[in-house]
Amino acid sequence: MKRMKVKRTIVANIFKPNVMKIMIMGLIWESTVGIFSRGERTEFEASSDLECGSVDWSHYFANADNLGYSQINHKRISLELWKLTSQKLIESFPLDPIKENYVRQVRDCIFSAVQPEPFKSAVKLVAVSKEVVEDLLDLDVSVTETKEFIQFVSGAQILPGSVPLAHRYGGHQLTDLSSFGKSHEALAKKLYIAGKYKEVANFGGYRSQELWWSGRHGTRWELQLKGSGKTPYSRDGDGRAVLRSSIREFLCSEALNYLGIPTSRAASLVVSNDNVKRDQFYNGSVKNEKGAVVLRVAKSWFRFGSLEILAHSGETELLRTLVDFIIKQYFPFINATNSNRYLDFFSQVVTDTSYLIAHWMSVGFAHGVCNTDNFSVLSVTLDYGPFGFMDFYDPNFVPNTSDDEGRYKIGNQANVGRYNLDKLRKALTPLLDSNQQLSAEQILQDYPDLYHIKINHIAVGFESHVGQTGFMELFKAKLGLFGRDKNDDYLIKYLLKLMEDTRADFTMTFRQLSEITQQQLEAHSIPEEYWALQDIARHTKFFPWVNLYLSRLNKNIVDSDEARRTRMQSINPRYILRNWMAESAIKKAEGNDFSEVHLLQKILCYPFNKQTEAEEAGYSSHPPPWARELRVSCSS
């Protein structure tokens, strides 16, 4: 079992969800052989247990025409041939015995069976991810042009075999910040679990509509319709999502994927003319907005809060059933019969969460609402709300307007992760004996060595008490450094401090360091096109830093300047989804012009490649002055 070492950190939660997420999670679709699992083991399932390289896929595609695949790419060409089943979750967990859909306290179950609520007005499909549809869901993209597909992804039609389910989970929220910055124990007393917290439905799984199915390579995917109506867990929310937030989620989940960061995916985006009332900034200004639904895809939508609510309610055996299910389905390398399996599970989640957050930081991404209910047990990025990518470097960057105290500022995300992992540890405590509980505490103490910033915040600004392995290794790669040098940490901290002092653009500083030649740096010559480097070069200590950097590059073994630049350009994006870019696309979309949504979707698929259309749109230029005035909130 891995051991990790970490210091105490403090985090606050403020998210107040009002969007119902109907998941299609329970739908298990055996796409290759075109049948549904009814509890019987199929030939496909048996073969998918083998190593991928050992499966002879030609056997399954020998009669592709009969199975309903297109001849060229083996994709399903009709939804009639793409059937679903919710049997996996229904057989694994007790369902809420109450069938009526009304807000209530629910116990002794994981899911409630709830139908999605179709829009009253006509819906329009405005965006599709071809890669998700074809490569993950094995559908030919032509299927998305059919009426049946639009009905399905808008919640108006339930495909045969599926049972939409709403997922019951909770989360921690901080109601008082007076103790923020004090002891971890004092903070914990001010936290509570929301007993009926979130809504999610599956088709065959959740009522955020989640769909389970297996692709050609044996991978199961859960689908979720975000914004498809109320569930028993909706509290005061209407279960809807608006176009504004749905565009942001669609674009950003796909953008993070192409940046190489673990994330849920977005298959489609539909919009209706139904009015959805929203007080966007919680200031009493309620407005009508267009309703929308995003079809989201992930291997699992279980979160820390899925376990927390069961532990909080004393439902220990159901908690054990859920964790055993998660281990068996998603952590096959963990021995499911070993008495230490829960420790092994926790250790892996700690490791994976630390690396996820380090990757967020490496591209300047701030999630905005890092509550325990928004942290995935599979350590993928979930629930895009008031997120934001930094423009200029600022460790106090807060994308969420509702976060007045800066609980989730970008420089505190590592501490947030540690805090949330501690809540997961406490949720697992009923399943651990006294010795295992001590081991779990030790595992969490090693968290900083995984993330490894351990940088004092005067030097860096990304103020956390975490260490080096994840964060520093990523930033060394961003600077094109090979091997190890005792001064690498200092070199990175030095640069970040210069960026903070000069408010240099985070993304373009690293990108332009990957484009400028070593000869130009040696001559202390910064061409005009490298505007971010010109900004940081105003600092009197920039060129002294350049000299240290060049000296370190000279220690790279068997490396050329061209190889360095190529390597750095492959990991330092030129384009990210800046808030001003998303806002520009949203404004046009509200007038039924989705051209910029499509442009951004296209550009963000290749964030590391210089693209003419992106350059003409100014996506790698200085952000416009009005970008600083943008405000984003939790309102969906």
XYZ file of C-alpha atoms in Angstrom:
636
model
C 0.000 0.000 0.000
C 1.274 3.433 -0.881
C 1.945 5.922 1.864
C 1.751 9.660 1.562
C 2.711 12.585 3.729
C 0.677 15.810 4.202
C 0.145 18.842 6.421
C -3.152 20.174 7.629
C -4.964 22.497 5.368
C -8.210 24.391 5.569
C -10.897 24.769 2.991
C -14.383 26.192 2.785
C -17.412 25.218 0.785
C -20.033 27.621 -0.510
C -21.755 26.049 -3.477
C -25.548 26.109 -3.495
C -26.686 23.849 -6.336
C -29.955 24.473 -8.132
C -29.443 22.409 -11.243
C -30.881 18.955 -11.596
C -28.545 16.596 -13.347
C -30.304 13.609 -14.771
C -27.904 10.825 -15.366
C -28.185 7.925 -17.642
C -25.751 6.105 -15.464
C -27.334 2.714 -15.108
C -27.635 1.951 -18.766
C -25.268 -0.769 -19.706
C -24.961 -1.025 -23.435
C -23.005 -3.896 -24.894
C -22.356 -2.044 -28.120
C -20.181 -4.495 -29.941
C -22.539 -7.429 -30.041
C -25.694 -5.373 -29.971
C -27.381 -6.985 -26.970
C -28.247 -5.871 -23.486
C -26.910 -7.340 -20.326
C -29.700 -8.860 -18.230
C -27.467 -10.224 -15.535
C -26.071 -12.909 -17.827
C -22.433 -12.883 -18.873
C -22.057 -12.158 -22.561
C -19.274 -13.345 -24.849
C -18.228 -9.723 -25.173
C -17.960 -9.247 -21.429
C -15.850 -12.363 -21.089
C -13.450 -11.228 -23.774
C -13.216 -7.693 -22.399
C -11.681 -9.080 -19.216
C -8.593 -9.987 -21.240
C -5.758 -7.663 -22.060
C -6.802 -5.337 -24.880
C -4.055 -6.597 -27.131
C -5.225 -10.185 -26.795
C -8.731 -9.617 -28.184
C -9.347 -10.399 -31.843
C -11.787 -7.625 -32.721
C -12.198 -8.903 -36.281
C -14.380 -11.648 -34.830
C -16.894 -9.064 -33.672
C -16.828 -7.030 -36.872
C -16.891 -9.900 -39.344
C -20.618 -9.387 -39.836
C -20.697 -5.635 -39.305
C -23.564 -5.072 -41.730
C -25.794 -7.426 -39.778
C -24.938 -5.677 -36.534
C -25.917 -2.269 -37.875
C -22.465 -0.715 -38.109
C -21.286 1.497 -40.928
C -18.746 -0.429 -42.991
C -15.989 2.174 -42.755
C -15.703 2.874 -39.037
C -17.892 0.257 -37.342
C -20.220 2.824 -35.776
C -23.898 2.336 -35.028
C -25.929 4.119 -37.654
C -29.261 4.083 -35.826
C -30.396 4.568 -32.245
C -32.699 1.601 -32.767
C -29.580 -0.555 -32.731
C -28.114 1.240 -29.721
C -30.107 -0.134 -26.822
C -29.483 0.419 -23.139
C -30.028 -1.313 -19.846
C -30.059 -0.086 -16.265
C -29.755 -3.545 -14.854
C -26.269 -3.143 -13.403
C -27.160 -0.451 -10.893
C -30.667 -1.701 -10.234
C -29.343 -5.132 -9.320
C -26.446 -3.729 -7.274
C -28.279 -1.235 -5.075
C -31.687 -0.835 -3.411
C -33.899 1.754 -5.124
C -36.014 4.364 -3.406
C -39.389 2.590 -2.942
C -41.314 5.849 -3.448
C -42.067 6.356 -7.142
C -43.518 9.869 -6.966
C -41.187 12.713 -7.858
C -41.294 15.284 -5.073
C -38.629 16.804 -2.843
C -38.169 14.723 0.284
C -35.653 13.151 2.640
C -34.495 9.840 1.162
C -32.799 7.011 3.047
C -31.524 3.467 2.573
C -30.908 3.743 -1.145
C -28.472 5.140 -3.700
C -30.945 6.035 -6.447
C -34.522 7.108 -7.023
C -36.256 6.215 -10.284
C -37.345 9.509 -11.847
C -38.382 10.438 -15.350
C -36.776 13.450 -17.048
C -38.957 16.485 -17.750
C -39.059 17.357 -21.465
C -39.037 20.989 -22.530
C -42.404 22.377 -23.586
C -41.013 24.238 -26.592
C -39.081 22.812 -29.508
C -35.434 22.051 -28.878
C -32.483 22.610 -31.168
C -29.236 20.675 -31.258
C -26.538 23.338 -31.375
C -23.290 21.460 -30.712
C -21.946 17.909 -30.874
C -18.584 16.379 -30.015
C -17.867 14.043 -32.905
C -15.094 12.340 -30.975
C -17.320 11.547 -27.997
C -20.191 10.355 -30.173
C -18.046 8.179 -32.408
C -15.067 7.097 -30.318
C -16.734 6.720 -26.928
C -20.339 5.912 -27.775
C -19.725 4.054 -31.051
C -22.431 6.004 -32.868
C -21.911 7.261 -36.379
C -22.071 11.051 -36.140
C -24.874 11.026 -38.742
C -27.141 9.700 -35.978
C -26.990 13.103 -34.299
C -28.978 14.565 -37.194
C -32.001 12.395 -36.447
C -35.107 13.408 -34.547
C -34.680 10.403 -32.249
C -31.227 11.533 -31.134
C -32.399 15.060 -30.352
C -35.322 13.697 -28.356
C -32.994 11.409 -26.453
C -30.377 14.038 -25.540
C -33.057 16.553 -24.512
C -34.825 14.119 -22.176
C -37.963 13.817 -24.314
C -37.441 10.147 -25.137
C -36.244 7.254 -23.014
C -34.591 4.500 -25.010
C -35.758 0.910 -24.493
C -34.142 -0.897 -21.586
C -33.232 2.191 -19.588
C -34.585 3.381 -16.264
C -33.694 7.006 -15.423
C -32.365 7.256 -11.885
C -31.610 10.178 -9.621
C -28.439 9.791 -7.566
C -28.475 10.558 -3.861
C -25.362 12.250 -2.537
C -24.294 15.027 -0.183
C -21.507 17.507 0.296
C -19.812 19.808 2.756
C -20.503 23.515 2.860
C -18.898 26.131 5.094
C -21.502 28.435 6.608
C -19.176 30.662 8.604
C -15.702 31.845 7.700
C -14.816 33.240 11.104
C -12.530 30.287 11.805
C -11.013 30.119 8.347
C -7.276 29.935 8.717
C -7.483 28.465 12.216
C -7.320 24.842 13.220
C -8.715 22.109 11.051
C -10.830 20.845 13.960
C -12.427 24.243 14.524
C -13.361 24.452 10.894
C -14.898 21.026 10.820
C -17.385 22.025 13.501
C -18.767 24.671 11.223
C -19.400 22.271 8.354
C -22.533 20.329 7.727
C -23.716 17.763 5.275
C -26.750 18.649 3.217
C -28.985 15.619 3.617
C -30.823 16.099 0.354
C -28.235 17.811 -1.625
C -27.922 17.088 -5.313
C -29.886 15.745 -8.162
C -28.628 13.497 -10.851
C -30.465 11.110 -13.056
C -29.514 7.988 -14.905
C -31.024 6.198 -17.778
C -30.596 2.873 -16.328
C -28.664 4.765 -13.736
C -29.229 8.330 -12.721
C -31.736 10.949 -13.318
C -29.216 13.428 -14.335
C -29.633 10.809 -16.906
C -26.747 8.552 -16.769
C -26.140 5.784 -19.165
C -23.852 2.838 -18.761
C -22.609 1.084 -21.818
C -19.525 -0.629 -23.136
C -17.661 0.536 -26.186
C -15.742 -1.681 -28.582
C -12.779 -1.718 -26.231
C -14.751 -2.875 -23.203
C -14.935 0.518 -21.486
C -18.187 1.341 -19.721
C -19.451 4.908 -19.924
C -22.116 6.641 -17.894
C -24.172 9.305 -19.616
C -25.814 12.187 -17.822
C -28.340 14.733 -19.007
C -27.581 17.875 -17.066
C -30.599 20.123 -16.784
C -33.402 17.621 -17.397
C -35.738 18.452 -14.513
C -36.446 18.024 -10.824
C -35.716 15.013 -8.642
C -36.422 14.216 -4.979
C -33.056 15.862 -4.264
C -33.704 19.185 -5.979
C -34.491 21.154 -2.823
C -35.549 24.609 -4.025
C -34.053 24.183 -7.495
C -35.954 23.634 -10.726
C -33.577 21.001 -12.043
C -32.890 23.032 -15.155
C -29.734 24.460 -16.664
C -29.517 27.617 -18.749
C -27.796 28.161 -22.073
C -25.108 30.381 -20.566
C -23.743 27.776 -18.155
C -24.348 24.878 -20.540
C -22.149 26.436 -23.232
C -19.398 26.911 -20.666
C -19.635 23.291 -19.530
C -19.755 21.895 -23.068
C -16.708 23.874 -24.176
C -14.600 23.536 -21.039
C -15.001 19.811 -20.470
C -13.885 19.229 -24.045
C -11.106 21.820 -23.723
C -9.637 20.167 -20.621
C -9.726 16.804 -22.346
C -7.588 18.094 -25.204
C -5.227 19.684 -22.693
C -4.671 16.160 -21.380
C -6.459 16.668 -18.049
C -8.825 13.967 -16.677
C -12.388 15.213 -17.126
C -15.948 14.300 -17.868
C -16.810 14.797 -21.524
C -19.664 16.553 -23.337
C -21.395 14.761 -26.211
C -24.077 17.263 -27.149
C -25.758 20.553 -26.316
C -29.425 21.307 -26.961
C -31.276 24.558 -26.337
C -34.969 25.316 -25.969
C -37.116 28.439 -25.890
C -38.486 27.527 -22.463
C -37.907 30.313 -19.971
C -35.774 29.418 -16.964
C -35.679 32.036 -14.220
C -32.269 32.767 -12.745
C -30.851 35.287 -10.292
C -27.374 34.994 -11.763
C -25.492 36.958 -9.102
C -27.900 36.377 -6.208
C -28.659 40.089 -5.993
C -32.426 39.953 -6.515
C -32.214 40.540 -10.267
C -34.180 37.571 -11.609
C -34.197 37.162 -15.388
C -35.613 34.732 -17.922
C -32.956 32.687 -19.692
C -33.108 29.911 -22.271
C -33.083 26.370 -20.940
C -30.494 23.889 -22.191
C -29.323 20.328 -21.640
C -25.812 18.898 -21.941
C -25.276 15.182 -22.468
C -22.236 14.467 -20.305
C -20.126 11.317 -20.375
C -17.817 9.844 -17.724
C -16.723 6.423 -16.568
C -18.456 7.162 -13.278
C -20.301 10.022 -11.606
C -19.759 8.808 -8.047
C -18.243 11.528 -5.872
C -16.860 11.916 -2.390
C -20.344 13.073 -1.409
C -21.820 9.755 -2.581
C -20.027 8.104 0.319
C -20.359 10.970 2.767
C -24.134 11.013 2.847
C -24.275 7.303 3.715
C -21.696 7.628 6.473
C -23.456 10.696 7.828
C -26.787 8.861 7.890
C -25.352 5.780 9.569
C -26.105 3.529 6.592
C -22.913 1.529 7.022
C -23.831 -1.640 5.130
C -25.062 0.359 2.149
C -21.824 2.355 2.315
C -19.870 -0.914 2.243
C -21.907 -2.121 -0.724
C -21.243 1.098 -2.630
C -17.496 1.180 -1.966
C -17.156 -2.504 -2.878
C -19.010 -1.781 -6.108
C -16.748 1.175 -6.913
C -13.618 -0.876 -6.237
C -14.774 -3.799 -8.343
C -15.941 -1.672 -11.269
C -13.281 1.046 -11.423
C -10.215 -0.172 -9.487
C -9.619 -3.687 -10.854
C -6.002 -3.633 -9.656
C -7.245 -3.603 -6.037
C -7.912 -7.031 -4.557
C -11.652 -6.859 -3.864
C -11.433 -9.578 -1.186
C -8.470 -8.158 0.701
C -9.203 -6.779 4.168
C -7.187 -3.657 3.329
C -9.098 -2.897 0.114
C -10.638 0.297 1.515
C -7.199 1.592 2.472
C -5.875 0.737 -0.979
C -8.836 2.546 -2.508
C -8.287 5.636 -0.368
C -4.571 5.650 -1.118
C -5.226 5.581 -4.855
C -7.803 8.374 -4.668
C -5.361 10.517 -2.664
C -2.676 9.965 -5.286
C -4.942 10.599 -8.260
C -6.564 13.675 -6.717
C -3.174 15.250 -6.038
C -2.149 14.817 -9.644
C -5.472 16.110 -10.961
C -5.076 19.347 -8.998
C -1.442 19.677 -10.045
C -2.566 19.433 -13.670
C -5.247 22.076 -13.065
C -2.582 24.387 -11.703
C -0.194 23.708 -14.574
C -2.650 25.295 -17.025
C -3.926 28.000 -14.661
C -7.351 26.396 -14.203
C -9.491 27.169 -11.153
C -12.535 24.964 -10.643
C -14.394 27.561 -8.624
C -16.561 25.259 -6.459
C -14.398 22.556 -4.918
C -16.992 21.095 -2.572
C -16.749 17.423 -1.667
C -19.750 16.697 -3.888
C -17.828 18.032 -6.890
C -14.801 15.771 -6.361
C -14.864 12.503 -8.279
C -13.792 9.199 -6.737
C -12.113 8.549 -10.096
C -10.311 11.907 -9.887
C -11.719 13.430 -13.048
C -12.888 17.028 -13.330
C -16.646 17.215 -12.679
C -19.409 19.803 -12.576
C -18.245 22.862 -14.459
C -19.762 25.958 -12.916
C -17.958 29.228 -12.121
C -14.587 27.924 -13.324
C -11.960 30.118 -14.886
C -8.522 30.088 -16.472
C -6.207 32.798 -15.208
C -5.308 35.544 -17.622
C -2.482 37.315 -15.787
C -0.748 35.303 -13.090
C -2.406 35.839 -9.727
C -2.329 33.220 -6.939
C -5.404 34.931 -5.475
C -7.418 34.492 -8.668
C -11.054 33.675 -7.791
C -13.299 32.817 -10.754
C -16.486 32.564 -8.695
C -18.137 35.918 -7.958
C -20.067 34.262 -5.122
C -16.817 33.349 -3.365
C -16.287 36.685 -1.639
C -13.713 35.342 0.814
C -11.635 33.562 -1.821
C -12.110 30.097 -0.359
C -11.489 28.501 -3.726
C -8.895 30.845 -5.129
C -6.488 29.098 -7.438
C -3.631 29.227 -4.942
C -5.684 27.323 -2.382
C -6.835 24.428 -4.544
C -4.213 22.008 -3.214
C -5.383 22.722 0.327
C -8.970 22.239 -0.805
C -8.018 18.864 -2.182
C -6.433 17.815 1.091
C -9.451 18.979 3.043
C -11.874 17.083 0.790
C -9.750 13.944 0.985
C -9.948 14.167 4.751
C -13.748 14.194 4.465
C -13.517 11.106 2.271
C -11.305 9.472 4.901
C -13.904 10.183 7.562
C -16.657 8.769 5.352
C -14.660 5.530 5.043
C -14.007 5.322 8.793
C -17.036 3.064 9.544
C -15.459 0.459 7.237
C -12.018 0.556 8.895
C -10.726 -0.994 12.078
C -8.666 1.094 14.519
C -5.309 0.215 12.933
C -6.615 0.917 9.448
C -7.933 4.276 10.597
C -4.434 5.213 11.742
C -3.042 4.071 8.398
C -5.577 6.216 6.556
C -4.431 9.246 8.535
C -0.832 8.487 7.574
C -1.776 8.137 3.925
C -3.296 11.596 3.984
C -0.244 13.045 5.732
C 1.779 12.133 2.655
C -0.484 14.110 0.304
C 1.844 17.166 0.136
C 4.738 15.049 -1.066
C 2.596 13.944 -3.987
C 1.431 17.384 -4.964
C 4.741 18.841 -3.738
C 4.725 22.557 -3.776
C 6.048 22.990 -0.281
C 6.804 26.517 -1.330
C 6.519 29.407 1.009
C 3.950 31.745 -0.371
C 6.203 34.758 -0.468
C 8.393 32.990 -3.008
C 5.648 31.543 -5.143
C 2.195 32.715 -4.367
C 0.525 29.387 -5.019
C 0.127 29.295 -1.281
C -0.247 25.779 -0.102
C 1.660 23.602 2.219
C 2.214 20.997 -0.414
C 5.265 19.562 -1.990
C 6.962 18.788 -5.298
C 6.465 15.536 -7.113
C 3.372 16.487 -9.088
C 3.389 20.262 -9.321
C 7.114 20.816 -9.728
C 7.600 18.028 -12.238
C 4.862 19.510 -14.403
C 6.398 22.957 -14.240
C 9.850 21.605 -14.988
C 8.392 20.070 -18.121
C 6.724 23.375 -19.005
C 10.182 24.942 -18.929
C 11.731 22.139 -20.970
C 14.014 20.876 -18.198
C 15.461 17.371 -18.162
C 16.651 15.519 -15.088
C 17.011 17.056 -11.663
C 18.941 20.001 -10.355
C 18.968 21.274 -6.793
C 17.995 24.753 -7.992
C 14.986 23.723 -10.117
C 12.451 24.612 -7.437
C 14.046 28.013 -7.011
C 14.038 28.623 -10.773
C 10.298 27.917 -10.973
C 9.460 29.982 -7.900
C 11.576 32.850 -9.180
C 9.679 32.922 -12.490
C 6.254 32.756 -10.849
C 7.192 35.615 -8.544
C 8.251 37.739 -11.528
C 4.966 36.897 -13.246
C 3.020 37.884 -10.165
C 4.852 41.197 -9.815
C 4.337 42.138 -13.468
C 0.872 40.569 -13.858
C 2.255 38.664 -16.827
C -0.105 36.413 -18.742
C 0.187 32.910 -17.320
C -0.548 30.891 -20.449
C 1.319 33.019 -22.956
C 4.420 33.512 -20.805
C 5.085 29.780 -20.838
C 3.965 29.433 -24.443
C 6.233 32.211 -25.674
C 9.160 30.788 -23.705
C 8.553 27.669 -25.781
C 8.560 29.652 -29.038
C 11.430 32.108 -28.549
C 14.866 30.850 -29.530
C 17.707 30.361 -27.109
C 19.771 32.747 -29.202
C 17.181 35.506 -28.743
C 17.161 34.903 -24.994
C 20.931 34.998 -24.845
C 20.875 38.357 -26.643
C 18.214 39.613 -24.212
C 16.177 40.425 -27.304
C 12.394 40.008 -27.023
C 10.633 40.472 -30.391
C 7.353 42.379 -30.357
C 5.295 39.266 -31.141
C 6.200 37.889 -27.714
C 4.015 40.352 -25.863
C 3.768 38.323 -22.639
C 7.540 38.093 -22.377
C 7.797 41.816 -23.043
C 5.428 42.381 -20.120
C 7.487 40.292 -17.722
C 10.734 41.758 -19.092
C 9.756 45.073 -17.495
C 10.915 43.510 -14.231
C 14.532 44.354 -13.472
C 15.192 40.761 -12.414
C 13.814 39.080 -15.517
C 17.047 38.878 -17.476
C 18.978 37.657 -14.435
C 16.348 34.888 -14.335
C 16.877 34.288 -18.076
C 20.587 33.789 -17.441
C 19.835 31.183 -14.769
C 17.346 29.514 -17.086
C 19.827 29.335 -19.973
C 22.452 27.897 -17.669
C 19.992 25.204 -16.573
C 19.034 24.409 -20.180
C 22.687 23.831 -20.953
C 22.604 20.965 -18.445
C 20.024 19.119 -20.554
C 21.835 16.132 -22.017
C 21.676 15.563 -25.777
C 19.220 18.370 -26.429
C 18.922 21.007 -29.125
C 17.104 24.310 -29.040
C 14.711 23.104 -31.727
C 13.946 19.957 -29.739
C 13.403 22.049 -26.596
C 10.935 24.339 -28.344
C 9.066 21.460 -29.938
C 8.850 19.664 -26.614
C 7.677 22.725 -24.726
C 5.097 23.652 -27.356
C 3.560 20.195 -26.993
C 2.663 20.856 -23.345
C 2.254 24.645 -23.155
C -1.054 25.514 -24.833
C -1.453 28.536 -27.049
C -5.210 28.559 -26.566
C -7.306 28.048 -23.447
C -10.981 28.796 -22.801
C -10.584 32.234 -21.299
C -13.697 33.684 -19.713
C -13.879 36.507 -22.236
C -13.860 34.004 -25.107
C -16.688 31.979 -23.557
C -18.626 35.175 -22.836
C -18.277 36.336 -26.436
C -19.652 32.997 -27.661
C -22.493 33.102 -25.124
C -23.611 36.595 -26.156
C -23.824 35.521 -29.784
C -25.605 32.272 -28.866
C -28.241 34.162 -26.908
C -29.078 35.751 -30.258
C -29.192 32.287 -31.903
C -25.754 32.674 -33.455
C -23.682 29.635 -32.453
C -20.822 30.305 -34.827
C -18.348 31.193 -32.082
C -19.341 28.153 -30.020
C -18.412 26.047 -33.032
C -15.216 28.018 -33.640
C -14.076 27.620 -30.043
C -14.929 23.946 -30.080
C -12.769 23.542 -33.181
C -9.861 25.609 -31.865
C -9.794 24.031 -28.411
C -9.448 20.558 -29.912
C -5.904 21.575 -30.906
C -4.773 23.899 -28.097
C -1.061 23.389 -28.773
C -1.163 24.149 -32.518
C -1.033 27.653 -33.928
C -4.220 28.192 -35.942
C -5.006 30.993 -38.371
C -8.651 31.350 -37.313
C -7.678 31.537 -33.664
C -5.047 34.177 -34.338
C -7.529 36.263 -36.317
C -10.011 35.999 -33.453
C -7.378 37.258 -31.008
C -7.370 34.101 -28.902
C -3.619 34.354 -28.252
C -3.523 38.145 -27.918
C -3.747 40.384 -24.888
C -7.210 39.840 -23.348
C -9.481 42.812 -24.097
C -9.849 45.404 -21.309
C -13.490 44.437 -20.713
C -12.381 40.899 -19.762
C -11.353 42.176 -16.321
C -14.926 43.164 -15.561
C -16.401 39.709 -16.239
C -18.229 38.016 -13.388
C -19.186 34.350 -13.161
C -21.347 32.780 -10.452
C -22.659 29.401 -9.302
C -25.985 30.077 -10.995
C -26.722 27.487 -13.636
